[in-house]
Coordinates of C-alpha atoms and ligand atoms in Angstrom, one line a residue:
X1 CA -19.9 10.3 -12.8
X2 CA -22.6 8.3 -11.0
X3 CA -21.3 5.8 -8.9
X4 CA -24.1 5.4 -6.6
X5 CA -26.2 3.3 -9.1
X6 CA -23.6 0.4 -9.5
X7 CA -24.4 -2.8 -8.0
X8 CA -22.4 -5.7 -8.0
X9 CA -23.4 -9.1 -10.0
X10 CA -24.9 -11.9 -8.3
X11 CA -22.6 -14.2 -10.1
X12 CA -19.5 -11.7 -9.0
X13 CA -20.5 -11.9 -5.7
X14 CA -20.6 -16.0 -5.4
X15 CA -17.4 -16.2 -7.3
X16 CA -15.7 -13.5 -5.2
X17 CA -16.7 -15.3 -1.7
X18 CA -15.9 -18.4 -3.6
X19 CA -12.5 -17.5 -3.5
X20 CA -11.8 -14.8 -0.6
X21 CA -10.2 -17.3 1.4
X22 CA -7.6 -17.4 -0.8
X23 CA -6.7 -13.7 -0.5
X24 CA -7.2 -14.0 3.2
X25 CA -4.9 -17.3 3.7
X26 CA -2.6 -15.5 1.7
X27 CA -2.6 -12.4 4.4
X28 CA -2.4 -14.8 7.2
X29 CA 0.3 -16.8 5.3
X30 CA 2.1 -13.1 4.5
X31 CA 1.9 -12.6 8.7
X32 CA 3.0 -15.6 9.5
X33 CA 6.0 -15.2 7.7
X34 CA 7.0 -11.6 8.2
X35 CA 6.4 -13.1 11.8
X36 CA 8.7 -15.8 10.8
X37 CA 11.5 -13.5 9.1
X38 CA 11.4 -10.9 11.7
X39 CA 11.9 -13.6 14.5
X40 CA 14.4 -15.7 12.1
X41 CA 16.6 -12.2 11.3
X42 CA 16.5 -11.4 15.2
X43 CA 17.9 -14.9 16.0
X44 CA 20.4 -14.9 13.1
X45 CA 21.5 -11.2 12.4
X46 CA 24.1 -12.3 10.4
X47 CA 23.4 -11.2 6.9
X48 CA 25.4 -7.7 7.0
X49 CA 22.6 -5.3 5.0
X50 CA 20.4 -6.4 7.0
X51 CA 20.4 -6.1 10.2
X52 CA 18.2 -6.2 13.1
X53 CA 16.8 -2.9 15.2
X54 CA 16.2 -3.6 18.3
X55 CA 14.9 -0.1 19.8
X56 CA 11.4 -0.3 18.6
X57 CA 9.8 2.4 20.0
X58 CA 7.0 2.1 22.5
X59 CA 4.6 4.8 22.1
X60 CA 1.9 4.7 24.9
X61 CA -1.7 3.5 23.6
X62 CA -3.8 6.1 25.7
X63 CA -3.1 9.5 24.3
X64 CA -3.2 8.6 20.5
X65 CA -6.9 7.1 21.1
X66 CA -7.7 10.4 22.5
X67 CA -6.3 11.7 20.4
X68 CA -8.4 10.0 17.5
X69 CA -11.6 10.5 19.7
X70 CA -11.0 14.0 19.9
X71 CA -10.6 14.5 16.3
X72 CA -13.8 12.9 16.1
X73 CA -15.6 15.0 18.7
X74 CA -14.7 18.2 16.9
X75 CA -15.6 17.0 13.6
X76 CA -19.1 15.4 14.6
X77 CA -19.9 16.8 17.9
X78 CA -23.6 18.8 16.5
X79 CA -24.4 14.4 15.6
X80 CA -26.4 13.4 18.9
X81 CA -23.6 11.5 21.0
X82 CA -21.0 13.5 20.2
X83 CA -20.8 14.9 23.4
X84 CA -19.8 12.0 24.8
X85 CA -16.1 13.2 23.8
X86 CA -17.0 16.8 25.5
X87 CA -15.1 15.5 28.4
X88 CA -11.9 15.1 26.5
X89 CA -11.4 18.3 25.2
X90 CA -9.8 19.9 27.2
X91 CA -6.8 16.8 27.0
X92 CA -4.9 18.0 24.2
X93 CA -2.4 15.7 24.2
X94 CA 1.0 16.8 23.2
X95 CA 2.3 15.5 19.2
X96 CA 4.9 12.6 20.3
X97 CA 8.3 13.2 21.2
X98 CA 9.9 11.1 19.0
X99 CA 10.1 9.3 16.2
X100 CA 13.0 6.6 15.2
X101 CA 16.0 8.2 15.9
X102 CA 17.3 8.5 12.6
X103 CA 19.3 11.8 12.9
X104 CA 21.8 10.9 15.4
X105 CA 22.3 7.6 13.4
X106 CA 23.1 8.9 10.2
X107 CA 26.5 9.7 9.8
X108 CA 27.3 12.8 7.5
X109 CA 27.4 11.6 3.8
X110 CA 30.9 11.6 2.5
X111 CA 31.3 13.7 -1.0
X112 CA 31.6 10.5 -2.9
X113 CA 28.5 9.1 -1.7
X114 CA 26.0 12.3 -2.1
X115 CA 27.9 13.1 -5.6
X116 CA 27.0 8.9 -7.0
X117 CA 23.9 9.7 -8.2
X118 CA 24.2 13.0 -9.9
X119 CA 25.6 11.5 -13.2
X120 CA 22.1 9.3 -14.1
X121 CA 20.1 10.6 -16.7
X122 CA 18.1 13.6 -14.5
X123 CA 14.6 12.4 -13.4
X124 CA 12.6 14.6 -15.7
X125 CA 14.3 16.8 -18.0
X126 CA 13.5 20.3 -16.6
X127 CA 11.9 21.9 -20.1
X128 CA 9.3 18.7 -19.7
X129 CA 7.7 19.6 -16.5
X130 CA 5.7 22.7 -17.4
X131 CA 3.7 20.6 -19.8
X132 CA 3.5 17.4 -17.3
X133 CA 2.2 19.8 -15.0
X134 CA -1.0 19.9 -16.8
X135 CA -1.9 16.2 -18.3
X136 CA -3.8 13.5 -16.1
X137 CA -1.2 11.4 -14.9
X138 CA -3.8 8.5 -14.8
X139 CA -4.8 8.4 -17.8
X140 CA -3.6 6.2 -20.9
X141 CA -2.5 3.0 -21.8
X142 CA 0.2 0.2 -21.7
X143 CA 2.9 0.0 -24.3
X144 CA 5.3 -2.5 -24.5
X145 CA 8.7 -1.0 -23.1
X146 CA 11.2 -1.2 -26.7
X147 CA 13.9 0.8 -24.8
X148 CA 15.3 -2.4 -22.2
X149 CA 13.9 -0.3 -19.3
X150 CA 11.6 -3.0 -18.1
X151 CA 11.7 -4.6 -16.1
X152 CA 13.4 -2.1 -13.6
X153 CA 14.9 -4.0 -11.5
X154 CA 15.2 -8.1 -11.3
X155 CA 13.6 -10.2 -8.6
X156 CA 17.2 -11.6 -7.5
X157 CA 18.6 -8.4 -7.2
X158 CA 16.1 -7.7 -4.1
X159 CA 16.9 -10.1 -1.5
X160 CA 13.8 -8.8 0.3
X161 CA 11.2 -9.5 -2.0
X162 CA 8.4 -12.0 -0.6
X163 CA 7.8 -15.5 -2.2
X164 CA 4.8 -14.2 -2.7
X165 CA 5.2 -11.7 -5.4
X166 CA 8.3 -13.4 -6.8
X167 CA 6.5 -15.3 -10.0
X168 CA 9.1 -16.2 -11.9
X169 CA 10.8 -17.5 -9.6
X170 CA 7.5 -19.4 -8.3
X171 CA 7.3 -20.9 -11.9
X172 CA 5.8 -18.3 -13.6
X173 CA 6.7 -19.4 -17.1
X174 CA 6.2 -16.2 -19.3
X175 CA 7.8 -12.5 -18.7
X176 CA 5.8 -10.1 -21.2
X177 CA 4.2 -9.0 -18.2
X178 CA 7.2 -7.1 -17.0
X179 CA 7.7 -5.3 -19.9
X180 CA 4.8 -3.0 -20.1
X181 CA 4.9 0.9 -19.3
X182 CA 2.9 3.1 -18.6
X183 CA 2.0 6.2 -21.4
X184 CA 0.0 9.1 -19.9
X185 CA -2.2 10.4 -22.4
X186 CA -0.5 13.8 -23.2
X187 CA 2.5 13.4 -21.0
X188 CA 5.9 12.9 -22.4
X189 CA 7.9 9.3 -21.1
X190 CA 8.9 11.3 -17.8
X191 CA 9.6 9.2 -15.2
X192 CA 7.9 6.4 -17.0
X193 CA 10.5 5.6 -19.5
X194 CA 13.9 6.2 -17.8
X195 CA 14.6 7.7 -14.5
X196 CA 12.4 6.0 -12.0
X197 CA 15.0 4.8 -9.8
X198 CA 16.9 7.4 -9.6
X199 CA 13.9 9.8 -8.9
X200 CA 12.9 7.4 -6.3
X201 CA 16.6 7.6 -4.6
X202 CA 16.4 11.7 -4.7
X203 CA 13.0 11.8 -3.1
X204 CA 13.5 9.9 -0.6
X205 CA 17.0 11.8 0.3
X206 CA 17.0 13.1 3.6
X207 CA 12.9 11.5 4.0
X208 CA 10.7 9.3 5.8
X209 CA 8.1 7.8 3.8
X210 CA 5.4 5.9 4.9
X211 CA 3.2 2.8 3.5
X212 CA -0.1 2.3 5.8
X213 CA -2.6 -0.4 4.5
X214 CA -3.1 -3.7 4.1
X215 CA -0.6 -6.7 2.1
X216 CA -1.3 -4.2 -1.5
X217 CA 0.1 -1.5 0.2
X218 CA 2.9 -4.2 1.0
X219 CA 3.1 -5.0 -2.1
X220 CA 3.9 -1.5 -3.0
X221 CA 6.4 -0.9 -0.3
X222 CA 8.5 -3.7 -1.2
X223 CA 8.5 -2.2 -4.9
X224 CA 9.8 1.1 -3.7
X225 CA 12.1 -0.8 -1.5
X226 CA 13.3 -2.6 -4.4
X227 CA 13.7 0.6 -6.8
X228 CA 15.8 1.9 -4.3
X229 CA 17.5 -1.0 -3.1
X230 CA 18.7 -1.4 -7.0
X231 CA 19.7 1.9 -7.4
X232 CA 21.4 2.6 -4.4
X233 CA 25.6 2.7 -5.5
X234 CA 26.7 0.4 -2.2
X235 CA 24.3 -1.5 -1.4
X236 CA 25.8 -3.0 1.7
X237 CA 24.6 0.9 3.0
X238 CA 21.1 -0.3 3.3
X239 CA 19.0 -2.1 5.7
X240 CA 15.6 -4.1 5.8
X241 CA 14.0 -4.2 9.2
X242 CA 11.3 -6.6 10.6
X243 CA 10.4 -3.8 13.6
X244 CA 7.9 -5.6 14.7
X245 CA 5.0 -7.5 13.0
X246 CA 3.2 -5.4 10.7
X247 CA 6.2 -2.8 10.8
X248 CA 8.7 -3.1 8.9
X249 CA 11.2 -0.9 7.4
X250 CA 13.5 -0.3 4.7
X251 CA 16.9 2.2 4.6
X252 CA 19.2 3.5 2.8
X253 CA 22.1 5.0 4.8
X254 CA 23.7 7.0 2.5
X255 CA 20.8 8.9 1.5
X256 CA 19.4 9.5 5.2
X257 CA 16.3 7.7 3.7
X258 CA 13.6 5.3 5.1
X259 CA 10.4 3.7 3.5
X260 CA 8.3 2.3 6.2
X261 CA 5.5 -0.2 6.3
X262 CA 2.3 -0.5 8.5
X263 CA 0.2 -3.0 8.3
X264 CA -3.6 -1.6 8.8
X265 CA -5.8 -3.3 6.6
X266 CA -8.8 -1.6 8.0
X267 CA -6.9 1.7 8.9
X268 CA -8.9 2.2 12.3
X269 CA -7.9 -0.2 15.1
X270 CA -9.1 -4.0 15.3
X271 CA -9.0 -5.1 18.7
X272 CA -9.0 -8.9 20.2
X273 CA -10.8 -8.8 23.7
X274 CA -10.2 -10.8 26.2
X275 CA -12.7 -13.6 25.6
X276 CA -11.1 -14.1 22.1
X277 CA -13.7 -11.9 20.5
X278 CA -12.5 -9.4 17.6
X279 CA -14.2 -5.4 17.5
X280 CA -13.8 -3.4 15.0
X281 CA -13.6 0.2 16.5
X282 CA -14.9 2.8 13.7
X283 CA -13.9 5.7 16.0
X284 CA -10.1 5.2 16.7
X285 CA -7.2 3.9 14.6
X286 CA -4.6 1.9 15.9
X287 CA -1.8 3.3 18.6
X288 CA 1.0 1.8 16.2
X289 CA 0.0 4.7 13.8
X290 CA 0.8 7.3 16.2
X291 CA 4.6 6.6 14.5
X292 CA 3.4 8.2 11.3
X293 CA 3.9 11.6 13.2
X294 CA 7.0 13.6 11.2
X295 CA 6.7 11.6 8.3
X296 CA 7.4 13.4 4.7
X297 CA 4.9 11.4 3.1
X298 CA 2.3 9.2 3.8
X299 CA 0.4 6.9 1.8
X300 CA -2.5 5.1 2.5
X301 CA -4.9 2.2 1.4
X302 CA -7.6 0.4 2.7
X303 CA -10.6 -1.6 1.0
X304 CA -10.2 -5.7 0.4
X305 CA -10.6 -6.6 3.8
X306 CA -14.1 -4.2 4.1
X307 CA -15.6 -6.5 1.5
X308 CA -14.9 -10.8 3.4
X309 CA -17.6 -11.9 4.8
X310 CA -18.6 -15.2 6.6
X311 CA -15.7 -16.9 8.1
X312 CA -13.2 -14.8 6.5
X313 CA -14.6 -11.6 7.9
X314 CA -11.7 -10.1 10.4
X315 CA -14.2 -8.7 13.0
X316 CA -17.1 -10.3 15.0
X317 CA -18.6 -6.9 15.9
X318 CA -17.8 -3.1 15.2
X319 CA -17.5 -0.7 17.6
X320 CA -18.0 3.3 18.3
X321 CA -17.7 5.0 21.2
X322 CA -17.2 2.0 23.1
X323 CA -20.6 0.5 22.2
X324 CA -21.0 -2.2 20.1
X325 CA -23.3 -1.0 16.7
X326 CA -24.8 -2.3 14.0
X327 CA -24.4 -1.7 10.2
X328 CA -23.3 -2.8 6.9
X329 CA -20.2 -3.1 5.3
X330 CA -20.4 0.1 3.8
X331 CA -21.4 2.3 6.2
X332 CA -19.1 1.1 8.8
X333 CA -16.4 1.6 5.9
X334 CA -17.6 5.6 5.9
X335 CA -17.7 5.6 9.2
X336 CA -14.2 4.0 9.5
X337 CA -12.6 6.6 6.7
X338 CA -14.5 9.4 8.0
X339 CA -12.5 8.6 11.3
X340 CA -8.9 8.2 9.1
X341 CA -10.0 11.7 7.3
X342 CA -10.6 13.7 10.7
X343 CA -7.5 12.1 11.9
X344 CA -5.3 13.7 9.1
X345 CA -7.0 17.1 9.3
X346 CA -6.1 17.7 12.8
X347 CA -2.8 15.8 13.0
X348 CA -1.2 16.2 10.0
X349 CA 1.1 19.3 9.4
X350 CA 0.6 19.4 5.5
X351 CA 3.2 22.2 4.9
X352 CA 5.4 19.0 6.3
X353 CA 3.7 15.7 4.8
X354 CA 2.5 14.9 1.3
X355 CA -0.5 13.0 2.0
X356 CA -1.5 10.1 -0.6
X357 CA -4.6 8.0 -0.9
X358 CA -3.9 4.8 -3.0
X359 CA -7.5 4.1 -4.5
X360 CA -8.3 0.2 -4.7
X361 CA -6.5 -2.0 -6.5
X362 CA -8.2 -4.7 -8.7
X363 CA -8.8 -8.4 -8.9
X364 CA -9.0 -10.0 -11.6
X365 CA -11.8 -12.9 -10.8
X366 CA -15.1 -14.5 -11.9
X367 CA -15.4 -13.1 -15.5
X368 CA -11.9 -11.5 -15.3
X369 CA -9.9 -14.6 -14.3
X370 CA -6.3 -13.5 -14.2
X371 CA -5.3 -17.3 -15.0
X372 CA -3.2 -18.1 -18.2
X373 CA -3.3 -14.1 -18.7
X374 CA -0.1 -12.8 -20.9
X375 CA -1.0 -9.9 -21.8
X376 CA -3.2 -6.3 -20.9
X377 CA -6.3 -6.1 -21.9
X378 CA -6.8 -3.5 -24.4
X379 CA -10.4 -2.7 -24.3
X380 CA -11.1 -1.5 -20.8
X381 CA -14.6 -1.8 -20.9
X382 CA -14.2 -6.0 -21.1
X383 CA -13.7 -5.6 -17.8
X384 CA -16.0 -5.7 -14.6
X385 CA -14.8 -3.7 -11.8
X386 CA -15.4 -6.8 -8.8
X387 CA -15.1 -3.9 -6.2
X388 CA -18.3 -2.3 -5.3
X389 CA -18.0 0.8 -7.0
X390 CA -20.4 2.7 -4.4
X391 CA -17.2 2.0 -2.1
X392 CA -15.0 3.5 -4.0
X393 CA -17.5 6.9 -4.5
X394 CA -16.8 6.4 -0.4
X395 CA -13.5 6.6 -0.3
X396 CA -14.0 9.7 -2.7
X397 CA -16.5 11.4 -1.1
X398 CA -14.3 11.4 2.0
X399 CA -11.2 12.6 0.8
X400 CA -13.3 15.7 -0.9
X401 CA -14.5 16.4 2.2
X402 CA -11.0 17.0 3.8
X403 CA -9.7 20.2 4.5
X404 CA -5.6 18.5 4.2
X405 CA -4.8 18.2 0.5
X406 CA -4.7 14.9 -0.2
X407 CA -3.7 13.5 -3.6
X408 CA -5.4 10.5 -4.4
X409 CA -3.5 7.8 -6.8
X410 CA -6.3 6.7 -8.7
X411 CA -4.5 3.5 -10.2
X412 CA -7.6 0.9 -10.0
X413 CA -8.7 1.8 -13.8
X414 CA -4.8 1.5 -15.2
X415 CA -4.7 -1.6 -12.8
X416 CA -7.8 -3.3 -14.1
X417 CA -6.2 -3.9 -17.9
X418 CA -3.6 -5.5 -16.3
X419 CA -5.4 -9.1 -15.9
X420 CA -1.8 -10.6 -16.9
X421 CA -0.1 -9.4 -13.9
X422 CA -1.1 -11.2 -10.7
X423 CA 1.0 -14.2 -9.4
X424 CA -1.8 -16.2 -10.4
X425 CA -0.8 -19.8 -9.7
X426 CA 3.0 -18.8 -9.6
X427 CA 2.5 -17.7 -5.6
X428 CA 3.2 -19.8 -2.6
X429 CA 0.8 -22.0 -0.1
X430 CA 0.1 -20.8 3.3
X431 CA 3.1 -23.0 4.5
X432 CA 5.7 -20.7 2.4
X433 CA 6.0 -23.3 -0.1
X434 CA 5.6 -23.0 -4.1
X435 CA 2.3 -24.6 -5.5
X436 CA 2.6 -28.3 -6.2
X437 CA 1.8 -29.0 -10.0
X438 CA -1.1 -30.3 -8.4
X439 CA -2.1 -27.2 -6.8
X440 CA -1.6 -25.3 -10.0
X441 CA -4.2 -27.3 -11.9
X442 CA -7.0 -25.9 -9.2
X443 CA -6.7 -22.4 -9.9
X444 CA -9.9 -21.7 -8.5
X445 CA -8.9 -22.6 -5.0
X446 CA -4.9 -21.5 -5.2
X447 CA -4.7 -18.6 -7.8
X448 CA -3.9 -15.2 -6.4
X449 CA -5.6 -12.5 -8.4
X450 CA -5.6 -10.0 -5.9
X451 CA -2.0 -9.2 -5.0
X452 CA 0.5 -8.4 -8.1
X453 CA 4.0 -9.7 -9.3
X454 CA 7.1 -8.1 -9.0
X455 CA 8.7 -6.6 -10.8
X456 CA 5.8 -5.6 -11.9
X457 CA 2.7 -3.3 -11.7
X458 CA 3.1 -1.7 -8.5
X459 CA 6.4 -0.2 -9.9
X460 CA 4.3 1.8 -12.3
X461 CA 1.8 3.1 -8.8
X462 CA 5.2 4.0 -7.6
X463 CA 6.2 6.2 -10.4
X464 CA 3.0 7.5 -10.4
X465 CA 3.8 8.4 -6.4
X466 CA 7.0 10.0 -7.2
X467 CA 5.9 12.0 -10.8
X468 CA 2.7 13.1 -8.0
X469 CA 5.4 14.1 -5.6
X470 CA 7.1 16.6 -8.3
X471 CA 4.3 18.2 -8.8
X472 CA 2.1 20.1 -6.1
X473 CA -0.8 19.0 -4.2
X474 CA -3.9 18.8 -5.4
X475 CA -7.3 17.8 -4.0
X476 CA -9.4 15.0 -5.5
X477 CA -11.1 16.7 -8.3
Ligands
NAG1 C1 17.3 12.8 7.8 O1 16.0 12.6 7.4 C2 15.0 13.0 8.4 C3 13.7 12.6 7.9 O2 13.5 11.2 7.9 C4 15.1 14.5 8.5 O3 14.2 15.0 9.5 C5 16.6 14.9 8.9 O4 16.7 16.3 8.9 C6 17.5 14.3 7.9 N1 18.9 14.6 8.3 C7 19.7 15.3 7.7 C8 21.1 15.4 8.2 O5 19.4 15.9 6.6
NAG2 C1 -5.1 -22.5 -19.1 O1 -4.1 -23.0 -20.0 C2 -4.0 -24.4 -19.9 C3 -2.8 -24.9 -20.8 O2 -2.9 -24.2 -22.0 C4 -5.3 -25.1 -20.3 O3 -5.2 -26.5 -20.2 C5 -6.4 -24.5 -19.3 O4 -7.7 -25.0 -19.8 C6 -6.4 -23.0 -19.3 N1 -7.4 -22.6 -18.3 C7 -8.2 -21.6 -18.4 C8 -9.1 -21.4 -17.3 O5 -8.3 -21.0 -19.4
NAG3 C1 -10.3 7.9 -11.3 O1 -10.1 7.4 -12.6 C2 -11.3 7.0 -13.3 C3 -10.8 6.3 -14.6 O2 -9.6 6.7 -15.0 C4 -12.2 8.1 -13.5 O3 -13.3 7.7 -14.1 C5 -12.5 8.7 -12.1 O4 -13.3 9.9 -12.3 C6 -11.3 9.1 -11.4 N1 -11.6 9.5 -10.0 C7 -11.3 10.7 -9.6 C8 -11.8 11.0 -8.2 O5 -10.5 11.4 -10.1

């Protein structure tokens, strides 16, 4: 498939800056408020699932940015200025110590507990999977759910959920949207139809798995938190932590489990100077991420935040090797992956860690409006993809190249017919605060088509990462 040749629309292109701000007030307003929850849960700590945790641990900023600058030197050291690194290489810098201490916090689970799941329905009947093995998990279409499956879970049953995503509670006046599941071409139901949650609680048993992106991967993580959350037997036995901002984490006690969430919209590190100015730096990613060591399974995203420009761009200059250079959008988001790839490669133990790559997930703007949507769309070529498509063949390009198998979770065609299931105008405003009925009726400047309800369609990427995670790695094909 030729990606290379795609260009986006003039028209796309004014309509998509037209209406970036509202993605990125929506970040900012997403911040703020984790910002605001985490400092408001510290204060209070009352509410007994959720508790605070106050041993954040510090890892030291200096190795891990050798660390990513070695990586780097041994991938691209015959490129003129690679030898700059030379000197580092003989600092190998010893893997981290520690991560959370979960171990000596967990308690052994009682027979009671580790037995409470067992009598579900199993995941996937064990005569199915030979055949699941084999079909294109990525492939098919919508149905409407006719078994009361869907929605999985309710919005009120996850305390955690953000204003954001919660449409129906936002207003939101129809449901249909949360009643749609996804059919594989040539798979069975699986996970799809019954089974989710409980699959999602046995994965995770004993697990640490890890969201790194920006607010879709959020968006995600506080689906998976949610599955759990719902499926768990006592859920008093599970906490939601505000770490720090950007990190937050979710547990489930009796299953030794954690889902994790880093915020890194652009994956390698964005760093505020001292006279205010903000640098992009293509060569390292952020210290923060030196956490993700030991974790079971990663999954990352990055994309939106590549594409703002103007005002709502996040960096005055990019970076590499300490020097400030110049490029486009695109080749600084090569350069950027390219960076995140060599990373993995070197760092990640794969016989440990499942890796994941969520591709990018869809808006729904200009000629795909998501506003006064109800339903999928059924011919998928009605739609435009609004995301450079040469950007995604970059994403792809890279993850080919990578000696780690990485699975990518190509959910942006399944996610592009489903123009029903943003928040639309059923969000919140930058101050935390529903739309006004006034607000509502300029959909242009207040409707989110970028992020997605919930419940909703990240619950599907979700079973998509779990039915991935039963079967075995594969490469991007
Ligand atoms: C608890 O989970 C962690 C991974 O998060 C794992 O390393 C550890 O072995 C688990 N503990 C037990 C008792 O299984
Ligand atoms: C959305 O629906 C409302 C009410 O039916 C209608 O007034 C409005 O014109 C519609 N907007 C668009 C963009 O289709
Ligand atoms: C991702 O999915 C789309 C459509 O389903 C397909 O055209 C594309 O080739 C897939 N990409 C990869 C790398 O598998």
């Amino acid at each position: 498939m030729d990606y290379s040749a795609a260009v986006v629309k003039p028209s796309l292109a004014a309509a998509a800056s037209r209406q970036r701000w509202a993605l990125a007030t929506s970040l900012s307003a997403l911040l703020c408020l984790s910002l605001l929850v985490s400092v408001g849960i510290l204060l209070l700590g009352s509410s007994r699932p959720f508790r605070p945790l106050f041993a954040v641990p510090q890892q030291p900023e200096a190795p891990w940015e050798r660390y990513a600058k070695l990586a780097e030197a041994a991938s691209l050291s015959p490129s003129p200025g690679g030898s700059v690194h030379d000197r580092h290489a003989a600092a190998v810098v010893a893997p981290a110590a520690t991560t959370p201490g979960l171990d000596e916090d967990e308690k052994e689970e009682d027979d009671a507990i580790s037995e409470a799941p067992a009598p579900a329905p199993a995941p996937a009947p064990a005569e199915k999977e030979g055949e699941e093995q084999s079909c294109d998990l990525f492939e098919g279409r919508w149905v409407r759910d006719t078994a009361g499956h869907y929605p999985l879970y309710e919005a009120a049953e996850c305390p955690f959920l953000s204003d954001q995503v919660t449409c129906r509670r936002n207003g939101r006046p129809d449901s249909g949207y949360k009643q749609w599941r996804w059919q594989p071409r040539g798979c069975g139901e699986g996970l799809f139809g019954s089974g989710g949650r409980e699959a999602a609680l046995e994965q995770c048993r004993n697990r640490r798995l890890v969201f790194v992106g920006d607010s879709l991967n959020r968006n995600m993580w506080e689906s998976f938190a949610c599955l759990l959350y719902t499926a768990v037997p006592d859920r008093s036995r599970t906490l939601v932590d505000d770490v720090a901002s950007g990190y937050t984490i979710f547990r489930a006690m009796d299953y030794n489990c954690s889902v994790e969430f880093f915020w890194s919209p652009f994956l390698v590190k964005l760093e505020t100077k001292q006279d205010r100015t903000r640098a992009l730096k293509l060569d390292q990613l952020p210290a923060t991420l030196e956490q993700l060591r030991g974790a079971d399974v990663l999954v990352f995203n990055t994309g939106h935040w590549w594409t703002h420009t103007g005002k709502l761009r996040a960096w005055d200059h990019l970076e590499r090797d300490g020097k400030l250079v110049e490029m486009g959008g695109e080749a600084a988001f090569n350069m950027a992956l390219t960076t995140w790839a060599r990373w993995v490669d070197h760092n990640v133990d794969t016989a440990r860690t499942r890796v994941f790559f969520r591709s990018v997930s869809p808006e729904h703007k200009s000629e795909n409006w998501c506003y006064n949507q109800t339903s999928p769309v059924t011919d998928g070529t009605a739609i435009v993809p609004w995301f450079p498509k040469s950007m995604v063949s970059v994403v792809e390009r890279n993850i080919r190249s990578m000696r780690a198998p990485v699975t990518y979770l190509n959910i942006t065609r399944l996610s592009e017919l489903r123009i029903d299931a943003h928040p639309s105008v059923y969000t919140i405003t930058r101050e935390g605060k529903p739309l006004s009925m006034e607000q509502r009726q300029q959909p242009l400047v207040y409707a989110d088509c970028s992020h997605w309800c919930l419940p909703g369609l990240p619950d599907t990427w979700n079973l998509l990462l779990l039915a991935s995670l039963a079967r075995s790695p594969v490469n991007v094909h």
